Each structure stands twice: as C-alpha cells, then as structure tokens.
mmCIF file of C-alpha atoms in Angstrom:
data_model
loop_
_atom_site.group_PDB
_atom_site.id
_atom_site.type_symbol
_atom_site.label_atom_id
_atom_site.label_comp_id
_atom_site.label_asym_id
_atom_site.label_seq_id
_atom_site.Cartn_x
_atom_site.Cartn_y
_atom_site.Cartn_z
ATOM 1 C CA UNK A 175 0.000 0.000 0.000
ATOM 2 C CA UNK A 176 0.764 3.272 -1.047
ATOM 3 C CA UNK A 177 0.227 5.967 2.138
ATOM 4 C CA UNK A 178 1.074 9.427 1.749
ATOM 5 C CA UNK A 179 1.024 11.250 5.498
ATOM 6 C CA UNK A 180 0.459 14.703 6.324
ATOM 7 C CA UNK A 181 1.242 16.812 9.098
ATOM 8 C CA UNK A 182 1.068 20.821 8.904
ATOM 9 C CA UNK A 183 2.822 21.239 12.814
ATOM 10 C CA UNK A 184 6.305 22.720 13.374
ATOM 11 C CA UNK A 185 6.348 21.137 16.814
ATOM 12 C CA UNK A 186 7.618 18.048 18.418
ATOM 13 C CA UNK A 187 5.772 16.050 20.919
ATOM 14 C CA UNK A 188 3.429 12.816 21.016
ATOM 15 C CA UNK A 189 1.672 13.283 17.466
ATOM 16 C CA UNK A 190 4.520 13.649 15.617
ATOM 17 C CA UNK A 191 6.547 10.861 17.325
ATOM 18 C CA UNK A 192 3.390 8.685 16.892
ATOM 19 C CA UNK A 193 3.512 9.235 12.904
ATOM 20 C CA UNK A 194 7.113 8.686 12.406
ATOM 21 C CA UNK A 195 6.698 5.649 14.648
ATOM 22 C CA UNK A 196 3.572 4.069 12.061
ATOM 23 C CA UNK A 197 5.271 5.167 9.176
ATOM 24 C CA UNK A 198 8.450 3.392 10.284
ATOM 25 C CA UNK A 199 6.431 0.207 10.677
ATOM 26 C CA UNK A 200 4.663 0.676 7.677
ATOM 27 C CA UNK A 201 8.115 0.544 5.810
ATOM 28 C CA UNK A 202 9.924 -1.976 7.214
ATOM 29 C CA UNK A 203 6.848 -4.179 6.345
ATOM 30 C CA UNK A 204 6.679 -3.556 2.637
ATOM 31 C CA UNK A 205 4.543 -0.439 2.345
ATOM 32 C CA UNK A 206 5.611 2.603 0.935
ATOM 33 C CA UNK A 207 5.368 5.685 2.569
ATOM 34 C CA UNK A 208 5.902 9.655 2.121
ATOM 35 C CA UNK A 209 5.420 12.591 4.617
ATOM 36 C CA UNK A 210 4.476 16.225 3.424
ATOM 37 C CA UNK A 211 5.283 18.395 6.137
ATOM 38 C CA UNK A 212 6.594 22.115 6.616
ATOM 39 C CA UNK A 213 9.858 22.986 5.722
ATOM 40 C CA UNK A 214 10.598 24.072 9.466
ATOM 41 C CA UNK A 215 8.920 21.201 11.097
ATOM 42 C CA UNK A 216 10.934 19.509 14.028
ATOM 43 C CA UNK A 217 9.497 16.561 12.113
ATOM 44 C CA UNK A 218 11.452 16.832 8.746
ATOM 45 C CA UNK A 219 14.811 16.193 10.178
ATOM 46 C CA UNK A 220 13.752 13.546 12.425
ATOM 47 C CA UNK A 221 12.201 11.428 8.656
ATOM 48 C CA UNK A 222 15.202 12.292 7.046
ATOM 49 C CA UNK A 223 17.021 10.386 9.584
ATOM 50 C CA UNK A 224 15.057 7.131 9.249
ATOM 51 C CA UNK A 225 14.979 7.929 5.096
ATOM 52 C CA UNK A 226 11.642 8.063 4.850
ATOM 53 C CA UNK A 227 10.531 10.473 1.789
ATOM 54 C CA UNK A 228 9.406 13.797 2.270
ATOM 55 C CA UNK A 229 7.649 16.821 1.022
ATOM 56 C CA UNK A 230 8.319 19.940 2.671
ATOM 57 C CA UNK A 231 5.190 22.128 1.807
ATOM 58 C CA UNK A 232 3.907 25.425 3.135
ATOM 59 C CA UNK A 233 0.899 24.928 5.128
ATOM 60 C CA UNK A 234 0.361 27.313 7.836
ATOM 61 C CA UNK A 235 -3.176 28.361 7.148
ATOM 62 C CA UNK A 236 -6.077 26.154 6.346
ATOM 63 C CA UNK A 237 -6.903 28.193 3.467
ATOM 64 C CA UNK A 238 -4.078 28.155 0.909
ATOM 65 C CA UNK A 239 -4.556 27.377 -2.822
ATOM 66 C CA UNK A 240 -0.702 27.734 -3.151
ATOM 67 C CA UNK A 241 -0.217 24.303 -0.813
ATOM 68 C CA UNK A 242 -3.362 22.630 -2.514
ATOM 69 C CA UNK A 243 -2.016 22.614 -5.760
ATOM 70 C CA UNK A 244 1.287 21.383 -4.606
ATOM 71 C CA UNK A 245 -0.555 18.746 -2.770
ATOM 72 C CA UNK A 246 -2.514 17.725 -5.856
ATOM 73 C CA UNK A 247 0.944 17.818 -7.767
ATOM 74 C CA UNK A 248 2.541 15.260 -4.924
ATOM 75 C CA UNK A 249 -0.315 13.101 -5.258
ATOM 76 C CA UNK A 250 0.254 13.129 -9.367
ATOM 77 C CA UNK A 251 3.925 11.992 -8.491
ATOM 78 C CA UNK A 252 3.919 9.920 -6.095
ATOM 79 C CA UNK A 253 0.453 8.012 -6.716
ATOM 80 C CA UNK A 254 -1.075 7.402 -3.127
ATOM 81 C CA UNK A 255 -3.631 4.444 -2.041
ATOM 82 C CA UNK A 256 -4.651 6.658 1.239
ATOM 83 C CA UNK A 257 -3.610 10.646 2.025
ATOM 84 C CA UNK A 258 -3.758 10.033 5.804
ATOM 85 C CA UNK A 259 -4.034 13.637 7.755
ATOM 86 C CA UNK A 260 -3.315 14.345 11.107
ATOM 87 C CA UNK A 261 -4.042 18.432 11.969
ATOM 88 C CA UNK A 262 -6.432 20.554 10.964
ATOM 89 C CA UNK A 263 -4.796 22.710 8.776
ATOM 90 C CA UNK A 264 -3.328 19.822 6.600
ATOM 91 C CA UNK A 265 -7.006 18.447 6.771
ATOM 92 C CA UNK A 266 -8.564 21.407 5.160
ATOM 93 C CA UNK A 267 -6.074 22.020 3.030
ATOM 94 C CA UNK A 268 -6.664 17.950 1.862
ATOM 95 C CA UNK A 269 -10.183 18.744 1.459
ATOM 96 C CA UNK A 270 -10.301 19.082 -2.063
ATOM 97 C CA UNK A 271 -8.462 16.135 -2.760
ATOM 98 C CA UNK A 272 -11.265 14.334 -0.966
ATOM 99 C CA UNK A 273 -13.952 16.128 -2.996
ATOM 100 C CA UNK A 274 -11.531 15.113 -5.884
ATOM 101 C CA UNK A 275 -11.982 11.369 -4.963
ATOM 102 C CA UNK A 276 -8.714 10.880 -3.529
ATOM 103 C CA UNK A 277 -9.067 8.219 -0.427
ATOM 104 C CA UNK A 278 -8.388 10.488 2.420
ATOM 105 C CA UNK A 279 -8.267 9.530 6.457
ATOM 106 C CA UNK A 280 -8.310 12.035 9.421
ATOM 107 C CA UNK A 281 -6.363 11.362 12.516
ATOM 108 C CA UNK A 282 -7.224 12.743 16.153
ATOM 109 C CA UNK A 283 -4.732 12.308 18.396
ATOM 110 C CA UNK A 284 -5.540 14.972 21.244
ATOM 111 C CA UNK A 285 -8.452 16.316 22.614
ATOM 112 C CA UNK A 286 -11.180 17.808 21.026
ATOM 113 C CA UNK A 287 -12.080 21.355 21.718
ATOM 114 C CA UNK A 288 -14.890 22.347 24.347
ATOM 115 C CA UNK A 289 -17.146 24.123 21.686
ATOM 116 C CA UNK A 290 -16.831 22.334 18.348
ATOM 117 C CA UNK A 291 -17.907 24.784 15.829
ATOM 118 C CA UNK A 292 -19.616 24.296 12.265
ATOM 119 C CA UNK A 293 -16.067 24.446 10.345
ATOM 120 C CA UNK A 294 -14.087 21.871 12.907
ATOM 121 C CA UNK A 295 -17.742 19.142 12.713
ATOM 122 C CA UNK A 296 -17.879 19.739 8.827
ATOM 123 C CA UNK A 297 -14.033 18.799 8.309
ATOM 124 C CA UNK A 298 -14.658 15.274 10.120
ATOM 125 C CA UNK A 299 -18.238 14.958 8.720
ATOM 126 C CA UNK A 300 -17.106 15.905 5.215
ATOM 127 C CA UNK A 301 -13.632 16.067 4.556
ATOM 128 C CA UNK A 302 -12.696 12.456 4.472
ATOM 129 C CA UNK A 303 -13.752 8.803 4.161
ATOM 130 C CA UNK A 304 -12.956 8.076 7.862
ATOM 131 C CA UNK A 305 -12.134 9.616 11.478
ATOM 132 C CA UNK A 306 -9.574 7.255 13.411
ATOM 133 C CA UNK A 307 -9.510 9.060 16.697
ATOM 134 C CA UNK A 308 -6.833 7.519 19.611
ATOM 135 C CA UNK A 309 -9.308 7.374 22.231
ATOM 136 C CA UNK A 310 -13.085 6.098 22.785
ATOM 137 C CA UNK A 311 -14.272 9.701 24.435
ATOM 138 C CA UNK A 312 -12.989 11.362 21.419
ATOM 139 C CA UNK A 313 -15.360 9.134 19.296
ATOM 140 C CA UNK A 314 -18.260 9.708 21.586
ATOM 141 C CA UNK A 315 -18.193 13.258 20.925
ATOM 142 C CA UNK A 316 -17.585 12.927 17.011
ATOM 143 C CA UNK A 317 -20.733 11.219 16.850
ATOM 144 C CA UNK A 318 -22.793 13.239 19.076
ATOM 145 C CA UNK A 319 -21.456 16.502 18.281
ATOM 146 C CA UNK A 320 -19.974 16.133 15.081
ATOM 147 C CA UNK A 321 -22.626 13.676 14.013
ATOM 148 C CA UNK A 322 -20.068 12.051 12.020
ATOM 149 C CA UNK A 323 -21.911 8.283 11.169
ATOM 150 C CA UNK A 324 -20.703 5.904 13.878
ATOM 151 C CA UNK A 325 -19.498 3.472 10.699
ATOM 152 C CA UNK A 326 -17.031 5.873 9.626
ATOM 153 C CA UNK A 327 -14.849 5.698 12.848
ATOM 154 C CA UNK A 328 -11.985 3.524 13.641
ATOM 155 C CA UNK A 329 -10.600 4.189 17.416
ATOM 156 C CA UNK A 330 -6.880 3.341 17.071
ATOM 157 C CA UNK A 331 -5.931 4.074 20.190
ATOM 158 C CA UNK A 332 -1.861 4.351 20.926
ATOM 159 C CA UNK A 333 0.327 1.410 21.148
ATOM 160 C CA UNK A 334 4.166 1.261 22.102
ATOM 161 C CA UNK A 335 7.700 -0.950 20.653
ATOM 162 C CA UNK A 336 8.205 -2.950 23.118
ATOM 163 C CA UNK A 337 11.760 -3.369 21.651
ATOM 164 C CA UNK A 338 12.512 0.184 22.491
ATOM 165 C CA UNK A 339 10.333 0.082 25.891
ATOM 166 C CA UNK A 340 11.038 -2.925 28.090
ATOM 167 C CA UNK A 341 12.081 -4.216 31.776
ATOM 168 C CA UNK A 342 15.273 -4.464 31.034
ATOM 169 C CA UNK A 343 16.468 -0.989 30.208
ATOM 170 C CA UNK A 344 18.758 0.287 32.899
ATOM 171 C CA UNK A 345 18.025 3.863 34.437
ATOM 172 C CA UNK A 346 21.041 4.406 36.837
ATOM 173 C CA UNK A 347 23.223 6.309 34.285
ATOM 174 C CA UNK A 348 20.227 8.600 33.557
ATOM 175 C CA UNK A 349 20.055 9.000 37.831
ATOM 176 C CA UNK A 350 23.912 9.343 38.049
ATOM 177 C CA UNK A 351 24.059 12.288 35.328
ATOM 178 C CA UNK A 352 21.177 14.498 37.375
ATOM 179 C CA UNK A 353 22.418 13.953 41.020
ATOM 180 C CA UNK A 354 19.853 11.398 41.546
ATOM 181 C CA UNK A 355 20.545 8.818 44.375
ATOM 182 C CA UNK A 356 19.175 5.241 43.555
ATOM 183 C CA UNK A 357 17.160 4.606 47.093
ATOM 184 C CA UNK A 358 15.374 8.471 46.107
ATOM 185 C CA UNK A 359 12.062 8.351 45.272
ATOM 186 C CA UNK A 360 11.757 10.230 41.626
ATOM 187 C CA UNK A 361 8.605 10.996 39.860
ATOM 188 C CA UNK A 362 8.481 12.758 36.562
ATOM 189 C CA UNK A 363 6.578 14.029 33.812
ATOM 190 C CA UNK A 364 7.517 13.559 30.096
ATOM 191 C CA UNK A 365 5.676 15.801 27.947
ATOM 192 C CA UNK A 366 5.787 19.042 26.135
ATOM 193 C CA UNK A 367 5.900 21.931 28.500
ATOM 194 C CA UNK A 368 2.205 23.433 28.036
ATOM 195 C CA UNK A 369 -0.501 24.432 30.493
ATOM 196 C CA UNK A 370 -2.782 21.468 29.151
ATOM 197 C CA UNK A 371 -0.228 19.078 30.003
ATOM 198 C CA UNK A 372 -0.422 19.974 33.918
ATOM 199 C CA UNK A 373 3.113 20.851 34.496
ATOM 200 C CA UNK A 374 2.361 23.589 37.352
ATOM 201 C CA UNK A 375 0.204 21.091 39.250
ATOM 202 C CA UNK A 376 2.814 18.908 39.453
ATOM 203 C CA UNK A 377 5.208 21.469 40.845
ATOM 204 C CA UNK A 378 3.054 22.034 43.541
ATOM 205 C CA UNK A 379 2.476 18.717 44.343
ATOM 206 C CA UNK A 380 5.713 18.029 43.902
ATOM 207 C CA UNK A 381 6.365 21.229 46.717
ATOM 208 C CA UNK A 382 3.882 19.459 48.812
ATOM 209 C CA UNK A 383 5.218 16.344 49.179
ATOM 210 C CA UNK A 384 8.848 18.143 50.131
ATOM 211 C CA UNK A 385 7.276 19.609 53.223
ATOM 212 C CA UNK A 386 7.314 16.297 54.460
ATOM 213 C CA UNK A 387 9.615 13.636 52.733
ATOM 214 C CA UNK A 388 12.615 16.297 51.479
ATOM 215 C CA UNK A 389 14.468 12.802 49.914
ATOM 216 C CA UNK A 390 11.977 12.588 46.742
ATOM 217 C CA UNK A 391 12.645 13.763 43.832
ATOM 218 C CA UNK A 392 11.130 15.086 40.826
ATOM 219 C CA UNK A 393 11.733 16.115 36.941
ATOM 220 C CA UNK A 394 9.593 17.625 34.084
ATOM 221 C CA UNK A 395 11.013 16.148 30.712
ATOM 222 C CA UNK A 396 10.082 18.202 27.864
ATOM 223 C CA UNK A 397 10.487 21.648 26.086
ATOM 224 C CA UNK A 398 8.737 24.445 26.391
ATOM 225 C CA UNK A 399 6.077 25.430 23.009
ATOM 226 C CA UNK A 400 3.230 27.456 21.994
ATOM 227 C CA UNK A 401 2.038 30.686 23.707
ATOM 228 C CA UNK A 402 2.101 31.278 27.772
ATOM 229 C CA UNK A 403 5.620 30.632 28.557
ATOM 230 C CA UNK A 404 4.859 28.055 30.697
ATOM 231 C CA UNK A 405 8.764 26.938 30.659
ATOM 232 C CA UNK A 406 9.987 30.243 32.446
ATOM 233 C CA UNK A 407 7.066 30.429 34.787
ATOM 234 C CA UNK A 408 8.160 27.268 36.107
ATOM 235 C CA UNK A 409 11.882 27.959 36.293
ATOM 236 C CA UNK A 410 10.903 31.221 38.094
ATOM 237 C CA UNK A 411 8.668 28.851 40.552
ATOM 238 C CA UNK A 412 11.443 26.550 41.344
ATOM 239 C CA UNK A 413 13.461 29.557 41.634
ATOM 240 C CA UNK A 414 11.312 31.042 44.190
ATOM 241 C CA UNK A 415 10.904 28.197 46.183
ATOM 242 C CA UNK A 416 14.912 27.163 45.998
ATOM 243 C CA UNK A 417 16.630 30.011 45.699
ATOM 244 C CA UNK A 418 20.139 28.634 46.521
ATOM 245 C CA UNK A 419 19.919 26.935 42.966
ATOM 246 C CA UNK A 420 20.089 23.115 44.849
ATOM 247 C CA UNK A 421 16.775 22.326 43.500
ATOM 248 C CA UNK A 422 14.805 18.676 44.047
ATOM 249 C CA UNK A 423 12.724 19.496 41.190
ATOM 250 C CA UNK A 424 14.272 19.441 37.802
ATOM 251 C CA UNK A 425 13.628 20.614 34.245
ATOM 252 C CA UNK A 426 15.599 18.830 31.913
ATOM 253 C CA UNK A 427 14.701 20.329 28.474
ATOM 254 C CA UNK A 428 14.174 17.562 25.203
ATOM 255 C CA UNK A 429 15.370 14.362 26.081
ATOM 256 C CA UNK A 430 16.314 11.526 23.419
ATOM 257 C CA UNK A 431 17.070 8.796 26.137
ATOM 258 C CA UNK A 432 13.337 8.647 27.085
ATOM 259 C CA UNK A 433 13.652 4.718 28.198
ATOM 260 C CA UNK A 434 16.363 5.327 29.980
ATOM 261 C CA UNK A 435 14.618 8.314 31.754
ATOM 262 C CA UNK A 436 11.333 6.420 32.271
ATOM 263 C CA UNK A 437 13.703 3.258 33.846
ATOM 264 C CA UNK A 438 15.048 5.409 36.437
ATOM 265 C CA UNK A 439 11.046 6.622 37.477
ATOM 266 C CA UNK A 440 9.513 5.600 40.689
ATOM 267 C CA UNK A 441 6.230 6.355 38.767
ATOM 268 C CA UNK A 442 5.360 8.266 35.750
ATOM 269 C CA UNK A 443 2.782 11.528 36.425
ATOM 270 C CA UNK A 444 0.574 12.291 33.868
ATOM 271 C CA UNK A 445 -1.100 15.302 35.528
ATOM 272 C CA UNK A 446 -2.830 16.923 32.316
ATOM 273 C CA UNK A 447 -5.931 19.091 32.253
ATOM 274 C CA UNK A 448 -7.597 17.081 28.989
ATOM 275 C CA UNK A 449 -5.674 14.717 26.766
ATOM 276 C CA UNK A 450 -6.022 12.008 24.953
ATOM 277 C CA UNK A 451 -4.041 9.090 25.536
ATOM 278 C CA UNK A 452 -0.551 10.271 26.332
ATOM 279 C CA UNK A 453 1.878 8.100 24.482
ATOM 280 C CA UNK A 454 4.121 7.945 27.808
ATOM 281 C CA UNK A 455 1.448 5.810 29.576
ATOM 282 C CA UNK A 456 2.292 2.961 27.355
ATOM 283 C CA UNK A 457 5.526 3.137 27.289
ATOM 284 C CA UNK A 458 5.673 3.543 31.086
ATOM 285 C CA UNK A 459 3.567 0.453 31.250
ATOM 286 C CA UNK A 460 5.968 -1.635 29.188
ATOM 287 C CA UNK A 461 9.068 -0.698 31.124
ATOM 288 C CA UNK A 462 6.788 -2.196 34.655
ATOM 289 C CA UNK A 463 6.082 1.356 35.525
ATOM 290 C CA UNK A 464 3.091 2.188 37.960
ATOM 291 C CA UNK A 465 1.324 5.506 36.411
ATOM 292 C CA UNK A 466 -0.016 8.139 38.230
ATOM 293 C CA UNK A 467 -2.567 9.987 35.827
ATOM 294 C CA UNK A 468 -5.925 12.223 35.764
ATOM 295 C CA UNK A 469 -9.260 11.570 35.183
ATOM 296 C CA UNK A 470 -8.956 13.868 32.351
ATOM 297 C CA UNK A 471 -9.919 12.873 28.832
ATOM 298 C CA UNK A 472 -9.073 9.000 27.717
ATOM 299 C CA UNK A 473 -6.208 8.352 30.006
ATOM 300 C CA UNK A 474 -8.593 6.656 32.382
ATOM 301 C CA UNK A 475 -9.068 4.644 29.340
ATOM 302 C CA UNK A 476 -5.705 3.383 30.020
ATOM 303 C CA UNK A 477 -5.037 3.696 33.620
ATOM 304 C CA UNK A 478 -7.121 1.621 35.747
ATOM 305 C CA UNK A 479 -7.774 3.076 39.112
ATOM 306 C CA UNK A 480 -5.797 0.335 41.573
ATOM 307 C CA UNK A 481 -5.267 -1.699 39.067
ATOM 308 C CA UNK A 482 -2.540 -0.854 37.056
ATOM 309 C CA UNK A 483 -1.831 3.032 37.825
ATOM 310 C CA UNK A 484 -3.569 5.736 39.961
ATOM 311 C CA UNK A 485 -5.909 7.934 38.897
ATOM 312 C CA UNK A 486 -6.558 11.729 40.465
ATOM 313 C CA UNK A 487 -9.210 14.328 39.808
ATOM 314 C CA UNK A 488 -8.368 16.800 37.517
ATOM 315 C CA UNK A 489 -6.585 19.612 38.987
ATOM 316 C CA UNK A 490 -6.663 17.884 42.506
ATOM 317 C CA UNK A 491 -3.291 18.665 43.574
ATOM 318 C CA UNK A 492 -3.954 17.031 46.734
ATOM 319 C CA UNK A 493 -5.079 13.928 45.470
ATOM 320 C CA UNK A 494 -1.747 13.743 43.394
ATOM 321 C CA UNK A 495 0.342 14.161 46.697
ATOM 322 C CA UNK A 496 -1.652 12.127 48.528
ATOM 323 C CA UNK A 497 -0.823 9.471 45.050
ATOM 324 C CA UNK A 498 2.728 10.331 44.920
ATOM 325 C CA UNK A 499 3.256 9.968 48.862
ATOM 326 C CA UNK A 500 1.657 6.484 48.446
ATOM 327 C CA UNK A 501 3.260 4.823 45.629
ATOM 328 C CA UNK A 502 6.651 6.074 47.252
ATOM 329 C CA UNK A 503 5.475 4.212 50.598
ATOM 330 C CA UNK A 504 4.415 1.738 50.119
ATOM 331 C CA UNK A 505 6.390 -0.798 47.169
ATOM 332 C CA UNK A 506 4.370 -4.041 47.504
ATOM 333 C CA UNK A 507 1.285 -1.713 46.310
ATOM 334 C CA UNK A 508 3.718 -0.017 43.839
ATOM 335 C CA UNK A 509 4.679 -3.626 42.636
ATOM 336 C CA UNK A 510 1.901 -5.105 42.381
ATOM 337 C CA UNK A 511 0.536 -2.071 40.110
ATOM 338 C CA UNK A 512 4.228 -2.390 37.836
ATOM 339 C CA UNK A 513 2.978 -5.922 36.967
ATOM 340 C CA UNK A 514 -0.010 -5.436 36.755
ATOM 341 C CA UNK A 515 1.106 -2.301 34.092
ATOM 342 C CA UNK A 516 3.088 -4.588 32.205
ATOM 343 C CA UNK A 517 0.303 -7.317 31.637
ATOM 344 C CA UNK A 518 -1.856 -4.853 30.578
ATOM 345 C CA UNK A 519 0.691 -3.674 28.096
ATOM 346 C CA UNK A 520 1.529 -6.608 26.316
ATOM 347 C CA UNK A 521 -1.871 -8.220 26.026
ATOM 348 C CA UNK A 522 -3.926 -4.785 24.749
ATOM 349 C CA UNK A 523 -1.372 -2.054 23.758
ATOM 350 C CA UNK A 524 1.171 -3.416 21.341
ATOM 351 C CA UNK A 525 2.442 -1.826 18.443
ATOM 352 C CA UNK A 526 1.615 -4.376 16.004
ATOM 353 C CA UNK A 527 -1.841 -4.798 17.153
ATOM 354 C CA UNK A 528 -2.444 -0.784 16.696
ATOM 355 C CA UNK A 529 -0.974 -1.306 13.408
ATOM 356 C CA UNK A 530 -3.083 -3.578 12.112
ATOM 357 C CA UNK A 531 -6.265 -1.758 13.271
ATOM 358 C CA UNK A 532 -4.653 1.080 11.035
ATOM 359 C CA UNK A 533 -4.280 -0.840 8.273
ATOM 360 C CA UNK A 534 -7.748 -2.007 8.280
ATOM 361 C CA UNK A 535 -9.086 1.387 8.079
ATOM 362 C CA UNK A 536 -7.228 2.359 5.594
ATOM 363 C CA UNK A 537 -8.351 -0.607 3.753
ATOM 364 C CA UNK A 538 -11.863 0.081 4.988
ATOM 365 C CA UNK A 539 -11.427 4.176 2.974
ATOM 366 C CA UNK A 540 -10.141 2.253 -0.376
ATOM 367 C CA UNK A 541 -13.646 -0.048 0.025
ATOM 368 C CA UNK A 542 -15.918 3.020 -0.127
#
C-alpha cells in the first residue's frame, strides 16, 4: 500500500513521534510511505534520519490554494492508495483532494475542543472517508457533536515498541548524570511543556510532598512550546521556592534517552488538564512502571484506578500528593501495580496490534 502522510505542525511532541513511529512500521513491512510536512517542522529532520521520503510544503493556514495545488501535484507523483491527515490545517487544506476522490483519512490524536464549531464538525463529517480518533471519548463526541456516522470511525488508540520500551532498560546512568541517588524516590513528567499538560500542578504537588519527605525527587522532561511561557514560569517557581539553585525538582529540556529516563522513574505523572491518551502511559507500562494519571480525557481509558496506575481528579493537587506519597510508601502496592502495568501492556497495547487496526481502516477508505 501506497500511504502518503500529512502533518502541517512545526512542533515536536506525542503526534509527531506517533507518525514517524507508524510510518516506520509501515516501511519496514513492505509499504511505501511519504510525509508532506513544513519545511521548518521539528518533524522533517527527524524522517530524514530514518529515510523516509518527504515533502516539505507550506501549510500554515487552512486556506491556501498555493499548498493545494502542490498537494494535488505530490499526489500526481507519487500516486497514493490513502492521504492520511493528522491536523487541521493539513485536513482542510486535503479537502479538495477528498472532494476530488482521492481516499483520504483524518487522525485525532488529542483532545477535542470544548465548543466544536460548524467548520471543525464539517471537516470530520465531510472532509474524508474516515475519522480514526486515539481514544473512545474522542469518538463519543464525534458522533454526538460532530454527528459524524458511527461506521465511519476507527478508534486506534496508541500502542508502544516494546523493543525500544522494556524491563530491562537500565536507568542508573540517567540517575547518576542528574544527582539522583538510587534509594530516592523520583517521579516525573515527560511531555511538552504546556498548560494542558499539567506541568504547574505537578510542581506544587511536587512542593507538597517536600514539606514532608525532602528525599523525593522530581523532573519535568520536555520543552517548552506554543504561547504562555509556561517553561519560564516554572523555572521562576522553582526559583522562588529554591533560591540557593540546589533544587529537588528538575527541568531537563528535550530528552532523546526517554527509556532510559522512564527506567530510572519511581512512577510516571501524567497530571494533564484534557488529553487524549498520552503516548508515555504505554511506554511507562511496558518498562513495569506504575502511572499516576488524571481523570482527564481517555487516560482513564488506560489507567485503571488500583489496578494498574492511579488515577486523580483533575486539577486535585492534593489527590496527586496524597498518590505520589503512596506509591513512594508503600512498594508491595507499587509492585503489584508495575505488573499489573506490564500485563496490561503486552496483552492490549502493542504496536503491532495498533498497526493492524490502522491498516484495516485504511483498507476500509479504499472499500468506499
């Protein structure tokens, strides 16, 4: 199969690792695969490396005959089975290849907005043969909302390598290079540094905790993006609250050794206002990590309250001490959550299994 992906953000986070990750697979298995993109995108670099084709296009408003007809020239080239979009600006600007007759998908991969106007429902009613949101509460509100038909939606939800996320990745060095001792407690966050993603909560939890058990420790993984600042308010936080610069709560900036950072974890805090389904929560599952996450959007769809993680109220900065304090505490409770994790991982959130539900929708576009 012939799959041509688009993708219209600069950025770098969970999307963008996501498509590089399915397009990866996709080649390696015999399909062929090409990526238009924007010419600044932290994304174009990052396909380059793994020599997967690309298109760098233009595409920073939703209206832009310029990058339509150099979309409509790429697909002329390079002959797609499926255009497979993942933003909304690369979805409009597909529109008319849809209207065309070109077999195009739609992607969600984070959270809908609160008020879904007229232009966002009539792009996922209209604007392509299917919807493949990650999570099931995404869905829910695509067909009552959107009133897209329920028989045009795949839920793919996120999936993980387990060759790349396992057991038996070693996190010492990771501890060693920040200061970290191996009997301290550490929690972190991995994610882009944006108010949606909770960051601030977890600093104040993370102050909270301090007050009484000043031998924990904590990081935020990630770089800072978008509007708000949200990096420097933090720094200016920490500052505040350790002024002598000997800080238990680090930023680290963009991280490549991300196993390595989630092996050396106590737990994995995924504090975030709405989501979708983080792909961090995987892979903290298949490395036997416990995960601490919110009730917000479909990561209760992944963490199981007691079973396999702990799950706060959103916002609820004392419910995520309270958490932190008691996976820290108490280890046959933490262990018996790790394995728990794990299990859950490898029978329901494998790559390969994603995959394939991908490929079937795709398949399931070409049939109509």
């Amino acid at each position: 199969m012939r799959i041509l992906r688009t993708e219209s953000s600069r950025n770098w986070g969970g999307q963008e690792e996501r498509l590089l990750a399915e397009a990866n697979w996709m080649i390696q298995r015999g399909h062929f695969v090409a990526i238009v993109c924007d010419p600044e995108a932290a994304l174009l670099p990052r396909a380059r490396e793994l020599e997967i084709p690309c298109f760098p296009t233009r595409m920073r408003t939703s209206i832009n005959p310029l990058a339509t007809i150099a979309l409509f020239g790429i697909i002329r080239k390079w002959k797609p089975d499926v255009v497979h979009t993942n933003s909304p600006k690369d979805s409009w600007l597909c529109y008319p290849l849809h209207v065309a007759g070109v077999p195009v998908v739609r992607s969600r991969n984070i959270s809908l907005s609160h008020h879904m106007t007229w232009t966002r429902s009539f792009i996922y009613r209209y604007g392509c043969r299917r919807v493949i949101p990650t999570a099931e509460f995404i869905a829910e509100r695509l067909r009552n909302e959107s009133k897209v038909p329920a028989d045009h939606i795949d839920v793919v939800g996120v999936g993980v390598d387990t060759k790349v996320f396992n057991p038996e990745i070693d996190g010492s060095a990771f501890r060693h290079e920040l200061g970290i001792a191996e009997s301290a407690p550490l929690f972190g966050v991995v994610a882009m540094l944006r108010g949606e993603k909770g960051q601030r909560i977890f600093l104040r939890s993370a102050l909270e905790v301090l007050k009484t058990h000043p031998n924990y420790r904590f990081i935020m993984i990630g770089r800072g993006t978008g509007k708000g600042n949200i990096e420097q308010k933090l720094k200016e936080e920490i500052l505040a609250a350790f002024p002598n610069g000997e800080s238990p709560i680090l930023l680290t900036g963009f991280r490549k050794d991300i196993p390595e950072a989630m092996a050396a974890l106590t737990a994995l805090v995924v504090p975030s206002i709405h989501d979708a389904q983080p792909l961090v929560i995987p892979q903290a599952f298949a490395m036997g990590r416990a995960v601490i996450g919110s009730r917000g959007g479909g990561i209760p769809e992944l963490v199981r309250h007691e079973e396999n993680g702990l799950l706060v109220e959103v916002r609820d900065e004392a419910g995520l001490t309270a958490a932190m304090l008691r996976l820290g505490e108490d280890q046959e409770f933490r262990k018996r959550l790790e394995k728990a994790a794990y299990e859950f991982c490898s029978r329901e959130l494998s790559f390969d299994r994603k995959m394939e539900q991908l490929i079937a929708s795709y398949t399931k576009a070409l049939a109509n």
